[in-house]
């Protein structure tokens, strides 16, 4: 692949400046973008991990609150004393507890005092191993239950005093306010006497919405945020729905051995890419899983990328504009010099005053020096060309006069020959007339006017020549002249029309007389022309073509052709008209259908 080539300095500077600054800015922007992108990405991931920790801490606090409440009841001497004295005296059947408050009031008051002080739970229940229960909170009183039917019984007894937390539905609660779909968390543990013998079970109930109030607040603020809490048995505690999405993510964590306090890309059951992090509670080993759709989480990064692209494109556009004006500013003086050199015509340029050569055209020293050098060079060139032009003008004058001088001996040769013949025939009157005409003609050609003459003067000279020919050929020759008056002042080289007439006489009189010569002129706004026509045999086609080709290719500056007296007519005329009118002149030769030929010389004035 070929490199793009710039022909002007401005384009090159613009390209070089643009490539340099665009490359530099793009590299810097890319580095900044990827740095900021990575930092922002890490911040987003860290925010999710910190959010996970915050949820875990809130659950730990709630568990600690319930646990401390249960421990206070278990290790309270007053509770133990009243439990032993009052609960053991309670009736053994549900039908006998009409006076329940009279038997267990003190115990209930103790429990209520703890609840009302800090509201650690919604309900506290104490069971003995026979199923007798005393409750305080929303339900205050005592009942008899089948302890083994409780959902937490076996797990609680197996822990021998350690806490156990379970999620209960409404139908598993006793004499408490029930709402559709309401859930409660139950923290249970076995309490013992001083001899470490099992005495009963303490149950602390808390509304699940209160227990998980912090996750609920987060989800209300961000509906797309997914939070799952699973206990040590992989049972989903939060959210309370029957869906097992939390278990799906928990299985992924176990399957791929994900580490807590880390972030991972996972797909949900529907295949959507999401960002997952998890942590565990302190003692219960619950998993707190936070999941967010990656497209939403990193939406800010997408906006950041668009902003970077817009800023980069805008900056690059500004840089291109600046590069253009800088390159234009730098090359403007050079462009000024280039135009001056291109339009340089030393012949028309006056001398430079000294102050112009010293004038600065830019703030760049090298360009100012170049300008001064150019002015000096132009002045020297002007002087040199003036010398050359003067020499060339003298050469052209000499060439023109030489061409004109070539015609004079040719004319004299022909006319002296005519006088000789007329003297032999005793044509004295004709000789006198011919001599007068020759005297006029000699005065005309002796002017040697290199600037040209008016057409009227040339036609007077031609008329004298025709009168001379008329004396010689008498009734065998007739001629006709029709030149518009508007053409009288036209400038033409001397001896242009008369040689054409002479050429017609020389080459057109090879037929039987009478011989006819016709000179006509045509003048229009944008051209003029003169035609000389005869009734002779005409020109050979090859001669016509060669003369017209010569008219097109002839250079007025070429050397004077080597012309002898008998063959210099038309080419001589063509060369001299070319020297005066350059490419505006033309020559046209034509044979006519019946008889004769015509030669037309013309000049286009526009």
XYZ file of C-alpha atoms in Angstrom:
606
model
C 0.000 0.000 0.000
C 1.446 3.347 -1.016
C 1.724 6.128 1.504
C -0.460 9.123 0.885
C 1.650 11.868 -0.592
C 0.858 15.471 0.214
C 1.903 17.911 -2.460
C 1.753 21.081 -0.377
C 3.625 22.037 2.765
C 0.416 23.130 4.461
C -1.159 19.704 3.956
C 1.968 17.985 5.253
C 2.180 20.173 8.338
C -1.526 19.702 8.958
C -1.163 15.925 8.593
C 1.932 15.753 10.819
C 0.472 18.002 13.528
C -2.819 16.114 13.437
C -1.234 12.665 13.555
C 1.074 13.644 16.408
C -1.517 15.318 18.600
C -4.288 12.846 17.788
C -2.005 9.917 18.614
C -0.747 11.568 21.804
C -4.192 12.598 22.980
C -5.722 9.241 22.109
C -2.983 7.425 24.029
C -3.394 9.689 27.074
C -7.182 9.422 26.912
C -6.981 5.621 26.620
C -4.660 5.392 29.634
C -6.852 7.702 31.707
C -10.011 5.943 30.628
C -8.768 2.444 31.436
C -7.316 3.643 34.735
C -10.516 5.416 35.722
C -12.587 2.548 34.328
C -10.721 0.008 36.449
C -10.833 2.213 39.545
C -14.561 2.790 39.072
C -15.148 -0.904 38.476
C -13.268 -1.786 41.641
C -15.270 0.814 43.554
C -18.533 -0.657 42.278
C -17.432 -4.169 43.279
C -16.225 -2.929 46.670
C -19.524 -1.124 47.178
C -21.384 -4.363 46.606
C -19.090 -6.211 49.022
C -19.504 -3.454 51.618
C -23.261 -3.592 51.092
C -23.089 -7.329 51.690
C -21.152 -6.734 54.900
C -23.675 -4.144 56.035
C -26.556 -6.600 55.530
C -24.615 -9.322 57.314
C -23.848 -7.010 60.226
C -27.496 -6.030 60.528
C -28.495 -9.713 60.650
C -25.756 -10.407 63.189
C -27.086 -7.595 65.360
C -30.623 -8.909 65.142
C -29.437 -12.419 66.003
C -27.367 -11.070 68.887
C -30.369 -9.179 70.187
C -32.565 -12.286 70.161
C -29.774 -14.411 71.529
C -29.031 -11.999 74.376
C -32.722 -11.852 75.233
C -32.898 -15.620 75.400
C -29.720 -15.779 77.484
C -31.105 -13.204 79.902
C -34.166 -15.380 80.406
C -32.164 -18.567 80.734
C -29.719 -17.225 83.295
C -32.171 -15.045 85.198
C -32.579 -16.406 88.763
C -35.950 -14.710 89.032
C -37.179 -16.420 85.861
C -35.829 -19.738 87.042
C -37.463 -19.341 90.469
C -40.822 -18.271 89.150
C -40.636 -20.891 86.387
C -40.068 -23.623 88.929
C -42.680 -22.400 91.412
C -45.428 -21.012 89.236
C -45.245 -23.055 86.031
C -45.101 -26.335 87.958
C -48.310 -25.387 89.779
C -50.127 -24.536 86.585
C -53.081 -26.685 85.585
C -52.413 -29.736 83.496
C -55.275 -29.184 81.033
C -56.289 -26.237 78.806
C -59.737 -26.186 80.468
C -58.280 -25.241 83.882
C -56.385 -22.005 83.081
C -59.154 -19.441 83.639
C -57.118 -18.067 86.544
C -53.814 -18.198 84.607
C -52.857 -14.659 85.451
C -53.185 -15.313 89.155
C -50.609 -18.128 88.978
C -47.957 -16.797 86.526
C -48.429 -13.042 86.670
C -45.087 -12.389 88.266
C -43.238 -14.461 85.700
C -45.018 -12.746 82.851
C -44.304 -9.347 84.356
C -40.618 -10.175 84.510
C -40.575 -11.147 80.853
C -42.600 -8.115 79.835
C -40.243 -5.862 81.746
C -37.352 -7.133 79.622
C -39.318 -6.799 76.373
C -40.586 -3.309 77.102
C -37.149 -2.021 78.099
C -35.545 -2.440 74.641
C -38.180 -4.284 72.588
C -35.752 -7.063 71.635
C -38.514 -9.364 70.437
C -42.219 -9.588 69.737
C -42.941 -12.598 71.925
C -41.127 -14.718 74.527
C -42.346 -18.239 75.443
C -41.012 -20.594 78.124
C -41.807 -24.316 77.899
C -41.202 -27.039 80.413
C -40.502 -30.507 79.182
C -44.127 -31.525 79.835
C -45.520 -28.971 77.357
C -46.611 -26.284 79.783
C -45.920 -22.844 78.292
C -45.896 -19.321 79.668
C -45.902 -16.525 77.109
C -45.315 -12.787 77.298
C -45.618 -10.152 74.576
C -48.563 -10.194 72.227
C -49.856 -13.244 74.091
C -49.670 -13.104 77.894
C -50.644 -16.272 79.709
C -50.094 -19.983 79.904
C -51.209 -22.943 77.824
C -50.396 -26.607 77.422
C -48.936 -27.727 74.047
C -47.493 -30.866 72.564
C -43.868 -29.853 72.620
C -42.774 -32.515 70.158
C -45.077 -31.059 67.497
C -43.112 -27.867 67.443
C -41.072 -27.461 64.222
C -37.897 -26.639 66.078
C -38.124 -29.267 68.847
C -35.715 -31.938 67.625
C -33.021 -29.535 66.373
C -33.215 -27.485 69.601
C -32.893 -30.509 71.855
C -29.990 -31.819 69.774
C -27.991 -28.615 70.339
C -27.999 -29.055 74.173
C -28.347 -25.388 75.006
C -27.032 -23.750 71.857
C -29.372 -21.496 69.950
C -31.392 -22.617 67.000
C -33.228 -20.266 64.648
C -36.151 -21.291 62.480
C -38.651 -19.549 60.209
C -42.291 -20.093 61.254
C -45.535 -19.623 59.388
C -48.712 -18.182 60.982
C -50.177 -21.597 61.620
C -47.232 -22.432 63.855
C -47.924 -19.541 66.273
C -50.169 -19.539 69.344
C -52.765 -16.926 70.128
C -50.883 -14.176 68.267
C -52.096 -11.707 65.657
C -51.920 -13.319 62.262
C -51.642 -11.729 58.866
C -51.716 -13.440 55.485
C -48.191 -14.384 54.471
C -46.696 -13.167 57.740
C -43.500 -14.870 58.856
C -41.722 -14.959 62.194
C -38.271 -16.011 63.244
C -38.009 -18.215 66.316
C -34.801 -18.468 68.331
C -34.968 -21.452 70.666
C -32.580 -23.050 73.131
C -32.708 -25.503 76.025
C -32.142 -24.101 79.505
C -30.797 -26.154 82.409
C -30.794 -25.967 86.158
C -27.769 -25.557 88.366
C -26.979 -29.229 87.933
C -27.048 -28.924 84.146
C -30.218 -30.911 83.840
C -32.638 -29.912 81.078
C -35.503 -27.885 82.525
C -37.289 -26.540 79.498
C -37.018 -24.502 76.270
C -36.969 -20.745 75.746
C -38.541 -19.491 72.485
C -37.977 -15.902 71.293
C -40.230 -14.813 68.434
C -39.561 -11.846 66.190
C -41.488 -10.501 63.219
C -39.497 -11.433 60.077
C -40.153 -8.010 58.547
C -38.599 -6.382 61.619
C -35.729 -8.853 61.671
C -34.968 -8.200 57.975
C -35.912 -4.522 57.978
C -32.541 -3.383 56.632
C -32.660 -5.685 53.532
C -36.270 -4.582 53.036
C -35.229 -0.920 53.049
C -32.475 -1.611 50.536
C -34.806 -3.457 48.191
C -37.434 -0.722 48.421
C -34.780 1.804 47.360
C -33.420 -0.428 44.598
C -35.989 -2.923 43.257
C -33.341 -4.546 41.023
C -31.215 -5.476 44.040
C -31.463 -9.160 44.972
C -30.717 -10.206 48.575
C -30.876 -13.805 49.770
C -30.331 -15.155 53.285
C -29.951 -18.908 53.788
C -29.352 -20.732 57.055
C -26.713 -23.334 57.733
C -28.973 -26.043 56.274
C -29.285 -24.127 52.974
C -32.898 -23.181 53.796
C -33.914 -19.832 52.320
C -34.990 -17.449 55.071
C -35.118 -14.298 52.981
C -37.024 -13.461 50.942
C -39.917 -15.520 52.334
C -41.298 -16.648 48.983
C -41.432 -20.269 47.933
C -38.913 -19.624 45.142
C -35.574 -21.323 45.497
C -33.454 -18.730 43.635
C -31.339 -18.208 46.734
C -30.623 -21.935 46.850
C -29.614 -21.795 43.156
C -26.978 -19.152 43.933
C -25.906 -20.999 47.075
C -25.333 -24.132 45.012
C -23.233 -22.128 42.540
C -21.107 -20.868 45.423
C -20.528 -24.393 46.663
C -19.997 -25.827 43.198
C -17.382 -23.287 42.101
C -15.905 -22.843 45.570
C -16.490 -19.090 45.567
C -14.747 -17.201 48.344
C -16.616 -14.786 50.539
C -15.813 -11.090 50.337
C -15.173 -11.519 46.596
C -17.226 -10.655 43.519
C -18.057 -13.070 40.703
C -19.852 -12.999 37.362
C -22.664 -15.566 37.253
C -25.775 -16.259 35.207
C -29.186 -16.442 36.804
C -31.616 -19.261 35.952
C -32.833 -17.223 32.960
C -29.289 -16.755 31.653
C -28.871 -13.058 32.526
C -25.339 -12.057 33.490
C -25.148 -10.842 37.085
C -22.617 -9.828 39.709
C -22.613 -11.936 42.902
C -20.947 -11.566 46.275
C -21.642 -13.263 49.591
C -20.572 -13.374 53.223
C -21.422 -15.475 56.280
C -22.744 -14.504 59.683
C -20.520 -14.799 62.712
C -21.923 -17.810 64.616
C -24.844 -19.216 62.665
C -22.932 -19.553 59.372
C -25.824 -18.125 57.420
C -25.060 -17.085 53.854
C -25.957 -13.531 52.883
C -25.944 -13.342 49.080
C -26.188 -10.059 47.153
C -26.881 -10.254 43.418
C -27.172 -7.368 40.949
C -27.662 -7.347 37.204
C -24.287 -6.500 35.737
C -25.737 -4.270 33.042
C -27.397 -2.114 35.715
C -24.397 -2.124 38.025
C -22.017 -1.011 35.318
C -24.448 1.365 33.613
C -22.366 4.237 34.939
C -19.312 2.787 33.192
C -21.240 2.695 29.916
C -22.206 6.335 30.378
C -18.614 7.095 31.303
C -17.425 5.432 28.114
C -19.854 7.489 26.012
C -18.755 10.685 27.776
C -15.112 9.834 27.145
C -15.787 9.165 23.474
C -17.706 12.431 23.069
C -15.020 14.418 24.886
C -12.275 12.717 22.915
C -14.027 13.316 19.584
C -14.685 16.962 20.498
C -11.090 17.482 21.584
C -9.760 15.816 18.452
C -11.988 18.030 16.340
C -10.666 21.123 18.104
C -7.104 19.874 17.644
C -7.707 19.340 13.927
C -9.019 22.892 13.633
C -6.039 24.251 15.565
C -3.642 22.181 13.448
C -5.246 23.526 10.308
C -4.927 27.155 11.365
C -1.392 26.642 12.696
C -0.266 24.995 9.460
C -2.010 27.706 7.469
C -0.425 30.393 9.624
C 3.036 28.914 9.145
C 2.688 28.371 5.399
C 0.777 31.555 4.573
C 3.981 33.564 3.915
C 5.287 30.727 1.751
C 2.011 30.638 -0.145
C 2.324 34.405 -0.614
C 5.804 33.946 -2.079
C 4.607 31.071 -4.264
C 1.824 33.172 -5.748
C 4.208 36.045 -6.305
C 6.659 33.759 -8.080
C 3.874 32.176 -10.123
C 2.594 35.562 -11.224
C 6.062 36.973 -11.655
C 6.401 39.044 -14.833
C 9.563 41.087 -14.442
C 8.803 43.018 -17.609
C 5.679 44.506 -16.050
C 7.035 44.853 -12.498
C 8.499 48.212 -11.451
C 11.681 48.451 -9.455
C 11.305 47.386 -5.832
C 11.865 50.227 -3.379
C 14.546 49.320 -0.798
C 12.018 49.324 2.039
C 10.006 46.492 0.395
C 13.018 44.210 0.453
C 13.418 44.850 4.172
C 9.699 44.469 4.944
C 8.775 41.421 7.021
C 5.824 39.286 5.997
C 5.798 36.917 8.986
C 7.206 36.393 12.445
C 9.480 33.600 11.206
C 13.019 34.737 10.527
C 13.747 32.103 7.876
C 10.656 33.047 5.871
C 11.475 36.749 6.089
C 14.971 35.973 4.868
C 13.491 33.983 2.005
C 11.231 36.916 1.182
C 14.151 39.329 1.067
C 16.097 36.925 -1.108
C 13.125 36.557 -3.437
C 12.737 40.326 -3.799
C 16.433 40.711 -4.541
C 16.352 37.825 -7.003
C 13.254 39.218 -8.700
C 14.922 42.596 -9.153
C 18.015 41.002 -10.649
C 15.856 38.814 -12.851
C 13.897 41.844 -14.003
C 17.055 43.607 -15.036
C 18.378 40.516 -16.774
C 15.127 39.941 -18.633
C 14.965 43.575 -19.641
C 18.392 43.193 -21.184
C 17.329 39.987 -22.910
C 14.069 41.555 -24.111
C 15.873 44.547 -25.528
C 18.289 42.281 -27.328
C 15.404 40.169 -28.556
C 13.529 43.233 -29.807
C 16.585 44.354 -31.723
C 16.909 40.878 -33.163
C 13.233 40.864 -34.173
C 13.581 44.295 -35.764
C 16.552 43.094 -37.740
C 14.673 39.965 -38.774
C 11.627 41.981 -39.876
C 13.681 44.424 -41.892
C 15.585 41.562 -43.438
C 12.351 39.950 -44.547
C 11.138 43.255 -45.917
C 14.468 43.791 -47.670
C 14.121 40.387 -49.302
C 11.027 41.669 -51.067
C 12.602 44.807 -52.513
C 15.191 43.280 -54.877
C 12.583 40.766 -55.966
C 10.234 43.571 -56.958
C 12.967 45.520 -58.723
C 14.069 42.491 -60.627
C 10.589 41.865 -62.044
C 9.854 45.484 -62.952
C 13.227 46.204 -64.556
C 12.626 43.201 -66.699
C 9.252 44.694 -67.702
C 10.770 48.095 -68.601
C 13.364 46.369 -70.741
C 10.678 44.586 -72.715
C 8.569 47.751 -73.077
C 11.597 49.756 -74.322
C 12.231 47.176 -77.013
C 8.625 47.553 -78.100
C 8.763 51.411 -78.118
C 6.135 51.884 -75.421
C 7.384 55.319 -74.280
C 4.176 56.582 -72.644
C 3.786 53.339 -70.827
C 7.415 53.508 -69.718
C 6.810 57.030 -68.294
C 3.720 55.854 -66.428
C 5.527 52.774 -65.202
C 8.516 54.850 -64.064
C 6.244 57.198 -62.083
C 4.579 54.278 -60.420
C 7.946 52.680 -59.655
C 9.190 55.958 -58.222
C 6.181 56.039 -55.879
C 6.657 52.418 -54.987
C 10.365 52.842 -54.274
C 9.640 55.717 -51.934
C 7.084 53.493 -50.191
C 9.365 50.534 -49.669
C 12.295 52.750 -48.670
C 10.472 53.615 -45.428
C 11.548 50.293 -43.855
C 8.747 50.647 -41.297
C 9.025 47.787 -38.812
C 5.895 48.963 -36.955
C 3.682 48.272 -39.961
C 1.628 50.581 -42.173
C -2.026 51.372 -42.612
C -3.924 49.167 -45.006
C -4.828 52.203 -47.136
C -1.125 52.891 -47.798
C -0.542 49.261 -48.696
C -3.540 49.303 -51.054
C -2.215 52.506 -52.764
C 1.056 50.694 -53.322
C -0.790 47.635 -54.659
C -2.858 49.809 -57.007
C 0.350 51.332 -58.459
C 1.644 47.829 -59.020
C -1.553 46.788 -60.816
C -1.366 49.886 -63.032
C 2.147 48.821 -63.978
C 0.868 45.343 -64.826
C -2.028 46.837 -66.734
C 0.428 48.840 -68.891
C 2.274 45.633 -69.665
C -0.680 43.308 -70.320
C -3.212 45.896 -71.560
C -6.634 44.405 -72.314
C -5.530 40.912 -71.277
C -5.641 41.922 -67.584
C -8.492 43.409 -65.589
C -8.729 43.810 -61.812
C -11.296 44.697 -59.186
C -10.703 46.147 -55.691
C -13.344 46.274 -52.925
C -11.963 47.202 -49.483
C -14.384 48.676 -46.863
C -13.461 52.128 -45.576
C -13.486 50.758 -41.994
C -10.331 48.828 -42.858
C -8.259 51.793 -43.994
C -6.621 52.337 -40.611
C -5.802 48.668 -39.940
C -2.105 48.089 -39.300
C -0.389 45.451 -41.396
C 3.235 44.668 -42.304
C 4.514 46.379 -45.456
C 4.351 44.431 -48.715
C 1.623 41.981 -47.748
C -1.121 42.496 -50.337
C 1.031 43.353 -53.381
C 3.085 40.112 -53.196
C -0.169 38.118 -53.162
C -1.270 39.936 -56.344
C 2.129 39.351 -57.865
C 1.897 35.667 -56.980
C -1.508 35.442 -58.722
C -0.067 37.062 -61.858
C 2.970 34.822 -61.867
C 1.160 31.521 -61.334
C -2.316 32.336 -62.622
C -1.484 33.543 -66.092
C -0.676 30.086 -67.464
C -4.049 30.005 -69.155
C -5.493 31.877 -72.079
C -6.402 35.524 -71.313
C -8.239 37.502 -70.190
C -6.785 37.265 -66.687
C -8.770 38.555 -63.776
C -7.528 39.718 -60.337
C -9.959 40.495 -57.510
C -9.021 42.045 -54.123
C -11.747 42.125 -51.465
C -11.835 42.872 -47.726
C -14.128 41.828 -44.905
C -14.404 43.554 -41.561
C -16.355 42.274 -38.548
C -16.346 42.988 -34.840
C -14.018 40.142 -33.907
C -11.941 39.666 -37.087
C -10.854 41.152 -40.420
C -9.460 39.511 -43.566
C -8.225 40.291 -47.094
C -8.708 37.906 -50.036
C -6.863 37.921 -53.360
C -8.561 35.830 -56.031
C -7.585 34.988 -59.619
C -8.985 32.914 -62.464
C -5.858 30.840 -62.975
C -5.384 27.078 -62.826
C -5.267 27.018 -58.990
C -2.937 25.233 -56.581
C -2.021 21.613 -56.301
C -3.738 20.003 -53.236
C -0.362 19.090 -51.714
C 0.742 22.709 -52.005
C -2.407 23.928 -50.239
C -1.967 21.416 -47.387
C 1.723 22.206 -46.907
C 1.097 25.967 -46.797
C -1.791 25.663 -44.310
C 0.246 23.293 -42.101
C 3.037 25.815 -42.252
C 0.606 28.526 -41.122
C -0.286 26.478 -38.034
C 3.218 25.309 -37.094
C 5.300 28.354 -37.980
C 6.938 30.096 -35.028
C 7.393 33.834 -35.325
C 10.566 33.555 -33.247
C 12.289 31.058 -35.521
C 15.180 32.012 -37.691
C 14.558 33.796 -41.003
C 13.882 31.166 -43.652
C 16.330 30.772 -46.457
C 14.227 32.219 -49.259
C 15.409 32.956 -52.769
C 13.919 35.660 -54.917
C 11.632 33.501 -57.007
C 10.086 31.474 -54.174
C 9.758 33.639 -51.138
C 6.298 35.166 -51.593
C 3.675 33.384 -49.519
C 5.998 32.061 -46.810
C 7.519 35.498 -46.400
C 4.075 37.051 -46.013
C 3.028 34.364 -43.547
C 6.099 34.828 -41.382
C 5.741 38.610 -41.217
C 2.063 38.518 -40.348
C 2.915 35.973 -37.638
C 5.580 38.271 -36.224
C 3.067 41.105 -35.895
C -0.093 39.264 -34.778
C 1.229 35.961 -33.362
C -1.447 33.284 -33.020
C -4.235 35.692 -33.899
C -3.321 35.537 -37.577
C -4.309 32.831 -40.033
C -3.918 31.910 -43.722
C -6.462 30.109 -45.895
C -5.926 28.893 -49.507
C -8.784 27.589 -51.641
C -9.313 26.323 -55.184
C -12.680 27.211 -56.689
C -14.991 24.753 -58.416
C -14.850 26.131 -61.945
C -11.615 27.940 -62.133
C -9.150 29.983 -60.143
C -7.920 30.116 -56.554
C -7.952 32.520 -53.648
C -5.589 33.306 -50.781
C -7.002 34.838 -47.602
C -5.005 36.365 -44.760
C -6.878 37.369 -41.609
C -6.546 38.368 -37.981
C -8.859 37.549 -35.064
C -9.209 40.620 -32.914
C -10.741 38.783 -29.885
